[in-house]
PDB file of C-alpha atoms and ligand atoms in Angstrom:
ATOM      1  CA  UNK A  84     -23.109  -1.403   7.924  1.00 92.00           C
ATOM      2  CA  UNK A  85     -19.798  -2.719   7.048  1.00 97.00           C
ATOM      3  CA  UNK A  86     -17.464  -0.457   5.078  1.00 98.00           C
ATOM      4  CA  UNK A  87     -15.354  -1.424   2.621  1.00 98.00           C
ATOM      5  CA  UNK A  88     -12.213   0.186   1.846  1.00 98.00           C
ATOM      6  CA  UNK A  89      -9.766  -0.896  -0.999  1.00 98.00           C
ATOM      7  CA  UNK A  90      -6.412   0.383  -0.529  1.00 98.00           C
ATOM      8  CA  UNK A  91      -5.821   0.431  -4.220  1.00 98.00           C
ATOM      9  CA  UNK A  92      -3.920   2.716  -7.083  1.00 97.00           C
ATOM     10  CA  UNK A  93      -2.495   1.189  -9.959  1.00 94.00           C
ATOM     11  CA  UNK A  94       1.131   2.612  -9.347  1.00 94.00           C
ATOM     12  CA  UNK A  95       3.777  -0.263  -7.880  1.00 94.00           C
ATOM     13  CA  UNK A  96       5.294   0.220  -4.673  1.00 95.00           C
ATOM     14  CA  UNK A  97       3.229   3.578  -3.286  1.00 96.00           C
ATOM     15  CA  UNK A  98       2.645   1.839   0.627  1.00 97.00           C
ATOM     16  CA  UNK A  99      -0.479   0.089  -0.311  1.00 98.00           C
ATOM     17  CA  UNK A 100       0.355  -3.247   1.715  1.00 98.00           C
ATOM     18  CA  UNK A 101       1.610  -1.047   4.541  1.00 98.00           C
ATOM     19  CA  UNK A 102      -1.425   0.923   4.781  1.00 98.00           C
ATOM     20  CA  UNK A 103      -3.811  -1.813   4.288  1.00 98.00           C
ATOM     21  CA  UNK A 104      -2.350  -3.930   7.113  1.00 98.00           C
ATOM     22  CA  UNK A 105      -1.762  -1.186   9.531  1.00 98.00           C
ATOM     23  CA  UNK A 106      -4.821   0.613   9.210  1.00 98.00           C
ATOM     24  CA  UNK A 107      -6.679  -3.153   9.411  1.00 98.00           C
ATOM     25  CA  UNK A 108      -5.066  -3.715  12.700  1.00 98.00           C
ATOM     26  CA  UNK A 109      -5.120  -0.365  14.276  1.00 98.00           C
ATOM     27  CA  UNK A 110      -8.851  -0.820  13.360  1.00 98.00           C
ATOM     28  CA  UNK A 111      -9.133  -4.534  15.039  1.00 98.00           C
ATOM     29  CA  UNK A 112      -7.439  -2.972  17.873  1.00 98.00           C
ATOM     30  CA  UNK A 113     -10.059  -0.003  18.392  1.00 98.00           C
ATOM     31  CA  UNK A 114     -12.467  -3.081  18.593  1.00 98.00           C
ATOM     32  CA  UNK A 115     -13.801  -2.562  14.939  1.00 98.00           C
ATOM     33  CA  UNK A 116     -14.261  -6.758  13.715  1.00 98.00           C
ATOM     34  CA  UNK A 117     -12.073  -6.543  10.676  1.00 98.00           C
ATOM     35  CA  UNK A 118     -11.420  -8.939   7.603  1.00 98.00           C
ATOM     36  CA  UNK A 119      -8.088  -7.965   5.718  1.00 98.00           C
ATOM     37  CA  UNK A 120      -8.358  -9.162   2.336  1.00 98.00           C
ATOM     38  CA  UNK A 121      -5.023  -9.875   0.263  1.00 98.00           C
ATOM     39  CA  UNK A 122      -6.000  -9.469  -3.705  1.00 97.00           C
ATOM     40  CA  UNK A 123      -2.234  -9.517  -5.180  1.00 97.00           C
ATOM     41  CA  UNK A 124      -0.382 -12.148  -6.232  1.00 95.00           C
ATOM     42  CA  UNK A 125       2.496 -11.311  -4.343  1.00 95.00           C
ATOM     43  CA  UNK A 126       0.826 -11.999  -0.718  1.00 96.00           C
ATOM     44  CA  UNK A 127       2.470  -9.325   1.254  1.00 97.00           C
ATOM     45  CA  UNK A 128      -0.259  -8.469   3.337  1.00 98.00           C
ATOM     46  CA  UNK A 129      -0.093 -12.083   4.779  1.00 97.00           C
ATOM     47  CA  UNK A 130       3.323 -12.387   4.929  1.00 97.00           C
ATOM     48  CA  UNK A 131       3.268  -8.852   6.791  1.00 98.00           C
ATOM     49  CA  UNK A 132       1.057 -10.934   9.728  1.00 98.00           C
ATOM     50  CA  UNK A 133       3.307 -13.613   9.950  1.00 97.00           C
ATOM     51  CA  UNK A 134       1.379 -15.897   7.249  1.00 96.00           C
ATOM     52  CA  UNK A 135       3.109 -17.039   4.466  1.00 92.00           C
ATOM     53  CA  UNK A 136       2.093 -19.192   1.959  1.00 89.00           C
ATOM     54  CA  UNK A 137      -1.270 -20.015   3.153  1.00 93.00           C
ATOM     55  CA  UNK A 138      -4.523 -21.205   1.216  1.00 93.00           C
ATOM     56  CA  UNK A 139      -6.605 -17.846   0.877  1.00 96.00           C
ATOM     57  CA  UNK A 140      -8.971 -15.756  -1.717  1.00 97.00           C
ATOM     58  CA  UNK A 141      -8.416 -17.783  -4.650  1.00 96.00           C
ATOM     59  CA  UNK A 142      -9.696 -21.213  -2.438  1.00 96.00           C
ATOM     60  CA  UNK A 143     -12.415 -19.702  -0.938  1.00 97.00           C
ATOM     61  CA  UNK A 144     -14.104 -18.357  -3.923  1.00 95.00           C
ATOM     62  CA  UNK A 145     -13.773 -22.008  -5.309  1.00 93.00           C
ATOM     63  CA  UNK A 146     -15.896 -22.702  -1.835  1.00 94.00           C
ATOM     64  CA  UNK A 147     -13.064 -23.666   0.654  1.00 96.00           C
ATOM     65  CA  UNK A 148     -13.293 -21.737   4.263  1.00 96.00           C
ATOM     66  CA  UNK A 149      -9.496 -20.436   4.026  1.00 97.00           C
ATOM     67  CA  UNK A 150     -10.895 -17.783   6.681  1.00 97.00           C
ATOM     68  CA  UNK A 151      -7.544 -17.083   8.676  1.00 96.00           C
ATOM     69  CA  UNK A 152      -7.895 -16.006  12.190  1.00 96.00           C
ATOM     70  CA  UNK A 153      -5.095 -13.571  12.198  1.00 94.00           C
ATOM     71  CA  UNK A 154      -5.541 -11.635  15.599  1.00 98.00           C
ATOM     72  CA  UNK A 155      -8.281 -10.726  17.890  1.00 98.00           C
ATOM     73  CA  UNK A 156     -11.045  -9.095  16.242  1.00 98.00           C
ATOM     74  CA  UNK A 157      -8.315  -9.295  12.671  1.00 98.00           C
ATOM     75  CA  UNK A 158      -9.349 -12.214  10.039  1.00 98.00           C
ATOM     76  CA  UNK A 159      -7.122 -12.517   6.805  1.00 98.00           C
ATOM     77  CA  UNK A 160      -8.044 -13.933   3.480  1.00 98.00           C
ATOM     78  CA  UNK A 161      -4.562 -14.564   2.204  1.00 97.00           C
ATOM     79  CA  UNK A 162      -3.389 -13.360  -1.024  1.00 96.00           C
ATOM     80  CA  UNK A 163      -0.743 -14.943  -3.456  1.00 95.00           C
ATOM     81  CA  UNK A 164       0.762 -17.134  -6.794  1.00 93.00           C
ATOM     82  CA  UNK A 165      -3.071 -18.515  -6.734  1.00 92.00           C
ATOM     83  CA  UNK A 166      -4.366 -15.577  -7.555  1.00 95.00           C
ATOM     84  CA  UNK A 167      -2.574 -15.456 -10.567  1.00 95.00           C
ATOM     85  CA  UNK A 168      -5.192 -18.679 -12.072  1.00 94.00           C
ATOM     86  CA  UNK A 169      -7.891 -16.808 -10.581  1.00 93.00           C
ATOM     87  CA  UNK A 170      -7.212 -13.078 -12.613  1.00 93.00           C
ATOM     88  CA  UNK A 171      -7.298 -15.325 -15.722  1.00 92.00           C
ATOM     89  CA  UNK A 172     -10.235 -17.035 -15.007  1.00 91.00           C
ATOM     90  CA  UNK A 173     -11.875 -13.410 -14.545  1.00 91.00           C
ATOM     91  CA  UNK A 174     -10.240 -12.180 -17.845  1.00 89.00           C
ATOM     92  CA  UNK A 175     -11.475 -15.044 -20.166  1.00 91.00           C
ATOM     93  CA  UNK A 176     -15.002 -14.443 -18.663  1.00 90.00           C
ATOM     94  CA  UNK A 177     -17.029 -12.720 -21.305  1.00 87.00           C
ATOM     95  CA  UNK A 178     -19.241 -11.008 -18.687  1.00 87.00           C
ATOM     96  CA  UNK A 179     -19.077 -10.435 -15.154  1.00 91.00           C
ATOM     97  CA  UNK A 180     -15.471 -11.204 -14.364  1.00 93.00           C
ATOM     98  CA  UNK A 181     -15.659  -8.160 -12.830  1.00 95.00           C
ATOM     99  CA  UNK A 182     -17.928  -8.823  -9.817  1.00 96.00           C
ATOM    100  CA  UNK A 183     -16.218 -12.185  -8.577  1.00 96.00           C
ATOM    101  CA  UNK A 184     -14.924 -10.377  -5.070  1.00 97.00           C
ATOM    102  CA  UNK A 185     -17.670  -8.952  -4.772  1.00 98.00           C
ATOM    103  CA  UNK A 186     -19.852 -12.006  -4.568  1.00 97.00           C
ATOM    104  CA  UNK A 187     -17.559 -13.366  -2.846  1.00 97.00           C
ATOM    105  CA  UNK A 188     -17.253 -11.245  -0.439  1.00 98.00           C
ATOM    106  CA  UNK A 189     -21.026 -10.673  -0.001  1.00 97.00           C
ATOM    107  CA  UNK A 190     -22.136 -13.378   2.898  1.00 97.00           C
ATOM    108  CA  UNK A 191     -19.480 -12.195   5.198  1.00 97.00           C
ATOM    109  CA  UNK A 192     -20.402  -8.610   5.261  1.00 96.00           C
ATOM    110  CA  UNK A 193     -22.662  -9.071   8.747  1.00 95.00           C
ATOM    111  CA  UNK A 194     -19.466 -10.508  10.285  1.00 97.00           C
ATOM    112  CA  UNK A 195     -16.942  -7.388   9.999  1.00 98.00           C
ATOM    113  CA  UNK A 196     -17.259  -3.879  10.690  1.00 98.00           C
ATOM    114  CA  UNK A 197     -14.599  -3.058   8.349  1.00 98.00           C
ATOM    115  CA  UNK A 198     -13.455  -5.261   5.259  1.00 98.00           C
ATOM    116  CA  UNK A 199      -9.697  -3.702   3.888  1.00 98.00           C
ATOM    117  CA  UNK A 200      -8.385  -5.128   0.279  1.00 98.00           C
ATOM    118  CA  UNK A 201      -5.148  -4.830  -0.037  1.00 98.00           C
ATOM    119  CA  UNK A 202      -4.517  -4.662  -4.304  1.00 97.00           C
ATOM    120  CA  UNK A 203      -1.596  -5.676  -6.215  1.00 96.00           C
ATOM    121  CA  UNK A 204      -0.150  -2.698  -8.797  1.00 95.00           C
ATOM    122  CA  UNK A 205      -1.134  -2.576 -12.079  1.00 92.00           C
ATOM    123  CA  UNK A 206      -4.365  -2.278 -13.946  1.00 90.00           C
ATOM    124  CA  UNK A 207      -5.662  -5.450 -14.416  1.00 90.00           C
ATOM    125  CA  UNK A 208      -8.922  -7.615 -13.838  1.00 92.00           C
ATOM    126  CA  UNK A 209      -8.062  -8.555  -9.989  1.00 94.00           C
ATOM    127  CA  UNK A 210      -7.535  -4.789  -9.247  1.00 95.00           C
ATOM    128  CA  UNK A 211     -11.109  -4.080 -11.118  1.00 95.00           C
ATOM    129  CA  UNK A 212     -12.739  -6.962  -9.691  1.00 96.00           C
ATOM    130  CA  UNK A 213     -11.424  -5.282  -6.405  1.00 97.00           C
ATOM    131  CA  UNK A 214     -12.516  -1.701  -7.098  1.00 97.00           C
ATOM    132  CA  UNK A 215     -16.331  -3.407  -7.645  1.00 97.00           C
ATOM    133  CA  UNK A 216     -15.923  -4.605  -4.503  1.00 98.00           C
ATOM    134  CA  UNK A 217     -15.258  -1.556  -2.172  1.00 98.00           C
ATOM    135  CA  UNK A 218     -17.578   1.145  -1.590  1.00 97.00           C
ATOM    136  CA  UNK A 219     -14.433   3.194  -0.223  1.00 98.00           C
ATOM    137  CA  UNK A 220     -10.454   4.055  -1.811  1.00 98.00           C
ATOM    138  CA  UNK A 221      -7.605   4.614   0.228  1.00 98.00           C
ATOM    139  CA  UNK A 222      -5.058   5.590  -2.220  1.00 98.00           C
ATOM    140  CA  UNK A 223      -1.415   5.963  -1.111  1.00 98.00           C
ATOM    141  CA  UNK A 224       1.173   7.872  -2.906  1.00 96.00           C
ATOM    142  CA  UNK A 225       4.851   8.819  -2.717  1.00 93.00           C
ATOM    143  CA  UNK A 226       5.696  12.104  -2.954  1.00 92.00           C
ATOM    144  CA  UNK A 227       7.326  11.857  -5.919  1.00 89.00           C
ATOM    145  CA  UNK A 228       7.261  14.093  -8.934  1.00 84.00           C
ATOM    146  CA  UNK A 229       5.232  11.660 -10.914  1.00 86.00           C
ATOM    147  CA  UNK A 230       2.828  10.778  -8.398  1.00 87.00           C
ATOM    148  CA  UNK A 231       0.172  13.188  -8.841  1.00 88.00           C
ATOM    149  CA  UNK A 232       0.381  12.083 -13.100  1.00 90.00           C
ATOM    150  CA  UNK A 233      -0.010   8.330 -11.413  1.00 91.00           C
ATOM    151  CA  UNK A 234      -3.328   9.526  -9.171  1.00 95.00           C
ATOM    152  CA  UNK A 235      -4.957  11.128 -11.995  1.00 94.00           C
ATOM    153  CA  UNK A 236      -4.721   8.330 -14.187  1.00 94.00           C
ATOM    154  CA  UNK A 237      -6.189   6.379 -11.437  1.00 96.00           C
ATOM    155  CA  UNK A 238      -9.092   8.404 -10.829  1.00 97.00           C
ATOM    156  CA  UNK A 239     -10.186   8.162 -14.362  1.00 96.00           C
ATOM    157  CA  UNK A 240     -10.246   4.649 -14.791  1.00 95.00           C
ATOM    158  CA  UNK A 241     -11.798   4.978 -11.485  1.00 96.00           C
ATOM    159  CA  UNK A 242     -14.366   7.727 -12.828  1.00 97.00           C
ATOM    160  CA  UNK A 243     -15.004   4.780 -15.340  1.00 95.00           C
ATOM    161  CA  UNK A 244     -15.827   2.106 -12.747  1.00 96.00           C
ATOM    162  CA  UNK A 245     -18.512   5.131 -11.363  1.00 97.00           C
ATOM    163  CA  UNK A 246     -20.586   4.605 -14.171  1.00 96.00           C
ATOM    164  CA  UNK A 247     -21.755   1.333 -13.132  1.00 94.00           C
ATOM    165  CA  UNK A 248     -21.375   1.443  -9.185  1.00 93.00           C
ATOM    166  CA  UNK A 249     -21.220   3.776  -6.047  1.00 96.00           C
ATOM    167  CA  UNK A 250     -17.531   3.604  -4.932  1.00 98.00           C
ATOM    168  CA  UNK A 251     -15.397   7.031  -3.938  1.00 98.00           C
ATOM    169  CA  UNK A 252     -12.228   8.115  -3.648  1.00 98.00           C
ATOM    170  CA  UNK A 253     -12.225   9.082  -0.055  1.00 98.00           C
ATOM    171  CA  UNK A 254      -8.765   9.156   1.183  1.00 98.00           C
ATOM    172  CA  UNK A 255      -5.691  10.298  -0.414  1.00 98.00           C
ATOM    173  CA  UNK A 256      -2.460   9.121   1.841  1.00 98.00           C
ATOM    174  CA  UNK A 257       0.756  10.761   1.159  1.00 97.00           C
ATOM    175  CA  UNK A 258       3.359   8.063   1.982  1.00 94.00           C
ATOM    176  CA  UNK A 259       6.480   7.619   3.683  1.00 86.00           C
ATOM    177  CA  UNK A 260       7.158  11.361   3.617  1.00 87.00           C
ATOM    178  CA  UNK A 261      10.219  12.732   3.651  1.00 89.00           C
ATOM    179  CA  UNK A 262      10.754  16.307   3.842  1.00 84.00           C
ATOM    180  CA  UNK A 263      14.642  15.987   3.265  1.00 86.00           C
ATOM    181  CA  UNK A 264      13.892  14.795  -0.308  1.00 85.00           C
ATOM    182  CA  UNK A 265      13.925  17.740  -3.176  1.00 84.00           C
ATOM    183  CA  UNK A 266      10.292  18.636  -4.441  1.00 89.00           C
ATOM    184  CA  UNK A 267       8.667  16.548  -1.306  1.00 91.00           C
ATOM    185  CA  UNK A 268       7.044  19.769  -0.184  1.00 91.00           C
ATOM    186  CA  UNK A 269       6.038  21.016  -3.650  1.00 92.00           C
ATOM    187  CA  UNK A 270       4.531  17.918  -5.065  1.00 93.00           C
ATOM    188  CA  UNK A 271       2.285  17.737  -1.418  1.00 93.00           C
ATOM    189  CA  UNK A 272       1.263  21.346  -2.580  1.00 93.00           C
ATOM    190  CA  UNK A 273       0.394  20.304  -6.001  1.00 93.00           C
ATOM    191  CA  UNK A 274      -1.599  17.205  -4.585  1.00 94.00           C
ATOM    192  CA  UNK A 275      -3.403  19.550  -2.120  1.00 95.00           C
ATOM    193  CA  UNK A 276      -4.055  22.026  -4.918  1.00 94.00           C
ATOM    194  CA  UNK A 277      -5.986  19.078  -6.612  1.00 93.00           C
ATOM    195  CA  UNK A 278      -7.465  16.984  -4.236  1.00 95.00           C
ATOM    196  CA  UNK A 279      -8.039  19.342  -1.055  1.00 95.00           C
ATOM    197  CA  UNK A 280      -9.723  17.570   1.552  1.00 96.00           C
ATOM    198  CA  UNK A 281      -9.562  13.675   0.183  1.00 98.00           C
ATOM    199  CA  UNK A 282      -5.424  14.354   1.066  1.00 98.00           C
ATOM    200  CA  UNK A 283      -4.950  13.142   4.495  1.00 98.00           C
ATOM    201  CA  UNK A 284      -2.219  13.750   7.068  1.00 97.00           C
ATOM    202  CA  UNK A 285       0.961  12.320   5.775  1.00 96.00           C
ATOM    203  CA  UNK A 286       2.706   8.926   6.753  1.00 97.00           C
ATOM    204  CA  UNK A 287       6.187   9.947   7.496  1.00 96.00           C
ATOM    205  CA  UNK A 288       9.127   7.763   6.431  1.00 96.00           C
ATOM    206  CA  UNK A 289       9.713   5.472   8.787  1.00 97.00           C
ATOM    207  CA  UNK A 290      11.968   2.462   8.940  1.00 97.00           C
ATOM    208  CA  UNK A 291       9.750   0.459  11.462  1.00 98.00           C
ATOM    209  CA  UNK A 292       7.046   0.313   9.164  1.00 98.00           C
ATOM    210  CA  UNK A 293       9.286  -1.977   6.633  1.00 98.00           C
ATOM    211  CA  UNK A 294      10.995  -3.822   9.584  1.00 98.00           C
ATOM    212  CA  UNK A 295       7.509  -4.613  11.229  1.00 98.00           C
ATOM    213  CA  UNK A 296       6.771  -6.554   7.907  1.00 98.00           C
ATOM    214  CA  UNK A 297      10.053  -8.411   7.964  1.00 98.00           C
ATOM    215  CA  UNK A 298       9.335  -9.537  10.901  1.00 98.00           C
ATOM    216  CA  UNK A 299       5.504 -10.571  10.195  1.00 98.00           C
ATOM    217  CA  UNK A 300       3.769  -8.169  13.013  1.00 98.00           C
ATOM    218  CA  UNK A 301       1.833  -4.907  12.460  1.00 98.00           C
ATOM    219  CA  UNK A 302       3.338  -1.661  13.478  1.00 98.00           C
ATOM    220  CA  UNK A 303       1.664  -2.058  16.799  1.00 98.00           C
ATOM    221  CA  UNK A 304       3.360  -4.874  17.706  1.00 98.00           C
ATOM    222  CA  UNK A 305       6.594  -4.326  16.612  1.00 98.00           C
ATOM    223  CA  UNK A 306       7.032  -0.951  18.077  1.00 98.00           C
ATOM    224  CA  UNK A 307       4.135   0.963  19.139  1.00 98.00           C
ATOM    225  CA  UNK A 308       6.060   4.150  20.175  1.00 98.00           C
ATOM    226  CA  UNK A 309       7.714   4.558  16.512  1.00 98.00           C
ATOM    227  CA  UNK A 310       6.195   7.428  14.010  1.00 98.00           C
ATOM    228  CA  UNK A 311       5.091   4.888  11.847  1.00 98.00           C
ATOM    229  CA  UNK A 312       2.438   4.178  15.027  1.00 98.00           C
ATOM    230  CA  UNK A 313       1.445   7.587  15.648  1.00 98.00           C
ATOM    231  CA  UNK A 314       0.624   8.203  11.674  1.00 98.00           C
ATOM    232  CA  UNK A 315      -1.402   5.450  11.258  1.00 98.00           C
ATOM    233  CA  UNK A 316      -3.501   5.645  14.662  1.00 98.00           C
ATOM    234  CA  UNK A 317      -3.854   9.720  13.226  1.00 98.00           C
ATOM    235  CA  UNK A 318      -5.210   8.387   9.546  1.00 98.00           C
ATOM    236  CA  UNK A 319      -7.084   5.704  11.722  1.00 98.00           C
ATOM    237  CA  UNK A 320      -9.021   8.287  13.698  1.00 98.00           C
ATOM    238  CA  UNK A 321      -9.937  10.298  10.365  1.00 98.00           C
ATOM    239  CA  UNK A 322     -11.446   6.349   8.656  1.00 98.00           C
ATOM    240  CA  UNK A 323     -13.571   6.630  11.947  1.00 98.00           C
ATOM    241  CA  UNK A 324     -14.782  10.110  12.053  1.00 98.00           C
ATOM    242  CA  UNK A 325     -16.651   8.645   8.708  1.00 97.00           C
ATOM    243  CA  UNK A 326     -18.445   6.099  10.622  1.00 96.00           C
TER     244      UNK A 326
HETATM  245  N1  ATP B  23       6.123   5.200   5.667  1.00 55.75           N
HETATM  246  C1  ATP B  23       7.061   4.330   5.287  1.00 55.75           C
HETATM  247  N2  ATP B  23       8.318   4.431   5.767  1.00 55.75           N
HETATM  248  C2  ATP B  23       9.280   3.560   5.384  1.00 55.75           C
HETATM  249  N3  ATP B  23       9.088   2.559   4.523  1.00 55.75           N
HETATM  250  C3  ATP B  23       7.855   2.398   4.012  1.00 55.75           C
HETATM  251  C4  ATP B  23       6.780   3.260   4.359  1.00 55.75           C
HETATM  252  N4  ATP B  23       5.664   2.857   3.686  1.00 55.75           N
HETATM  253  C5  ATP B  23       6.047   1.793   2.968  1.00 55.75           C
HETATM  254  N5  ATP B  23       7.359   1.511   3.148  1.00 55.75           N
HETATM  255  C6  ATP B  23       8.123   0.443   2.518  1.00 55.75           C
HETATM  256  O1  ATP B  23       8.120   0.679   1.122  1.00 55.75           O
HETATM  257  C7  ATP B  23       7.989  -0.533   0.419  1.00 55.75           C
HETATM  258  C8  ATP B  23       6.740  -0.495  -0.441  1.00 55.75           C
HETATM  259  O2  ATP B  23       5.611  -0.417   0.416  1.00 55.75           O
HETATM  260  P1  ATP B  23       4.355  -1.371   0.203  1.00 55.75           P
HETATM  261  O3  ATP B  23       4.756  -2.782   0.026  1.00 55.75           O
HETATM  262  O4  ATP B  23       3.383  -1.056   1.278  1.00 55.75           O
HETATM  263  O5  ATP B  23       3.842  -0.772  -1.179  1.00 55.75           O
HETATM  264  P2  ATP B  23       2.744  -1.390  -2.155  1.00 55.75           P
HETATM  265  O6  ATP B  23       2.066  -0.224  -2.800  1.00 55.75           O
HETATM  266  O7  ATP B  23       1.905  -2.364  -1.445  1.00 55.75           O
HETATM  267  O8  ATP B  23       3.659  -2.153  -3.222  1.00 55.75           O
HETATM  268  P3  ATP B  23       3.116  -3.105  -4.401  1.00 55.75           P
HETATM  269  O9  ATP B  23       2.562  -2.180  -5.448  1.00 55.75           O
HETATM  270  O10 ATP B  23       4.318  -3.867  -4.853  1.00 55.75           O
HETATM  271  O11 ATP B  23       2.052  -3.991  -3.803  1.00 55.75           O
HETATM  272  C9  ATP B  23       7.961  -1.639   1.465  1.00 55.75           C
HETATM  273  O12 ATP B  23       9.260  -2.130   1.637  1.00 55.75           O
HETATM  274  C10 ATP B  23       7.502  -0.911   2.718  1.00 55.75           C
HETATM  275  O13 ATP B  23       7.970  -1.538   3.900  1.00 55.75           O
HETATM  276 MG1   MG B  24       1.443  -4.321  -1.952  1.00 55.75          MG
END
């Protein structure tokens, strides 16, 4: 069965991107056949492999094969300023904008183990159309003191989305931690407090984890000893304890 796990909450700038692409490779690299999916028109996820620019989602649901072979065992369906034609397109539909991934996505399930899509911020019909799509949510949030308001928001909408489909909030990733910061430590009480178990083991600030990006490689490959390595292989084992 392939699992599909959108790394989604509507809140800019929580570590989506950086979770999506590093649990996707830490995944690919634990021999798991992975597709990474990019569904924001910003393209970040690509650009964090070293692909910029590239033909991707928005092609292939017009029938193109923009498959990407991004590393062994890691495909990519790039993200980008296409998708920005594409969210319209869902909008103006009058029904059934909202299941356009999800067809999509459909005849490549036998080929992956694990399909991760990567969302864009903001609550719009590409980030719906994505939540349709996934049976699984990774939500990542900053420890910041309006980021447990942010995740409750979320799971409403998301308790919306429930009524017509099976897909769970399953893990909730505290990211780039940093237990220097005022209120870091109360805030992860206050998130425990509400979400208990779905609250995995932080990701601790770690500058690696943006410079990997910059320089188009996964934390893996860019420095495999760093903290930013060790969190994600730890959140990595948890996503396979579920298997
Ligand atoms: N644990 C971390 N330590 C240090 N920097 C981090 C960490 N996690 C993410 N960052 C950096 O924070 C910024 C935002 O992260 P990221 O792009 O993953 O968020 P996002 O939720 O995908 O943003 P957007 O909503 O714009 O898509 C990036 O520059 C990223 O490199
Ligand atoms: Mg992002």
């Amino acid at each position: 069965m392939t699992r599909v796990i959108a790394c989604s909450i509507f809140k800019g700038g929580t570590g989506k991107t950086t979770a999506a692409v590093n649990l996707a490779a830490a995944l690919s690299l634990l021999n798991r056949r992975v597709l990474l999916v990019d569904l924001d028109t910003q393209g970040q996820a690509g650009t964090h492999l070293g692909h910029t620019a590239v033909p991707g989602v928005a092609d292939f649901i017009r029938g193109q094969n923009t498959l990407i072979f991004g590393r062994h065992n890691l495909d990519l369906l790039a993200g980008g300023n296409d998708l920005a034609g594409l969210k319209m397109e869902i909008a103006r539909r009058p029904f059934g904008g909202e299941h356009v991934i999800a067809d999509a996505l459909r005849p490549l399930h036998g080929n992956y183990d694990y399909i991760i899509l990567d969302t864009g911020p903001g609550f719009d019909s590409l980030s719906i159309a994505a939540l349709f799509a996934a049976d699984e949510v990774l939500a990542p949030v900053k420890l910041e003191p309006l980021a447990v308001d942010g995740l409750v928001q979320f799971v409403q909408q998301l308790t919306n989305i429930q009524h017509h489909r099976d897909v769970e909030l399953r893990y909730i990733v505290p990211s780039a931690l940093d237990r220097r910061v005022a209120q870091t430590g109360e805030i992860h009480e206050q998130l425990l407090a509400h979400f208990g178990g779905l609250v995995c083991d932080p990701i601790r600030y770690n500058v690696r984890l943006s410079e990997a990006a910059g320089h188009g490689q996964h934390i893996f490959e860019y420095d495999p000893g760093s903290n930013g390595a060790a969190d994600f292989a730890t959140l990595t084992e948890r996503v396979l304890n579920d298997e």
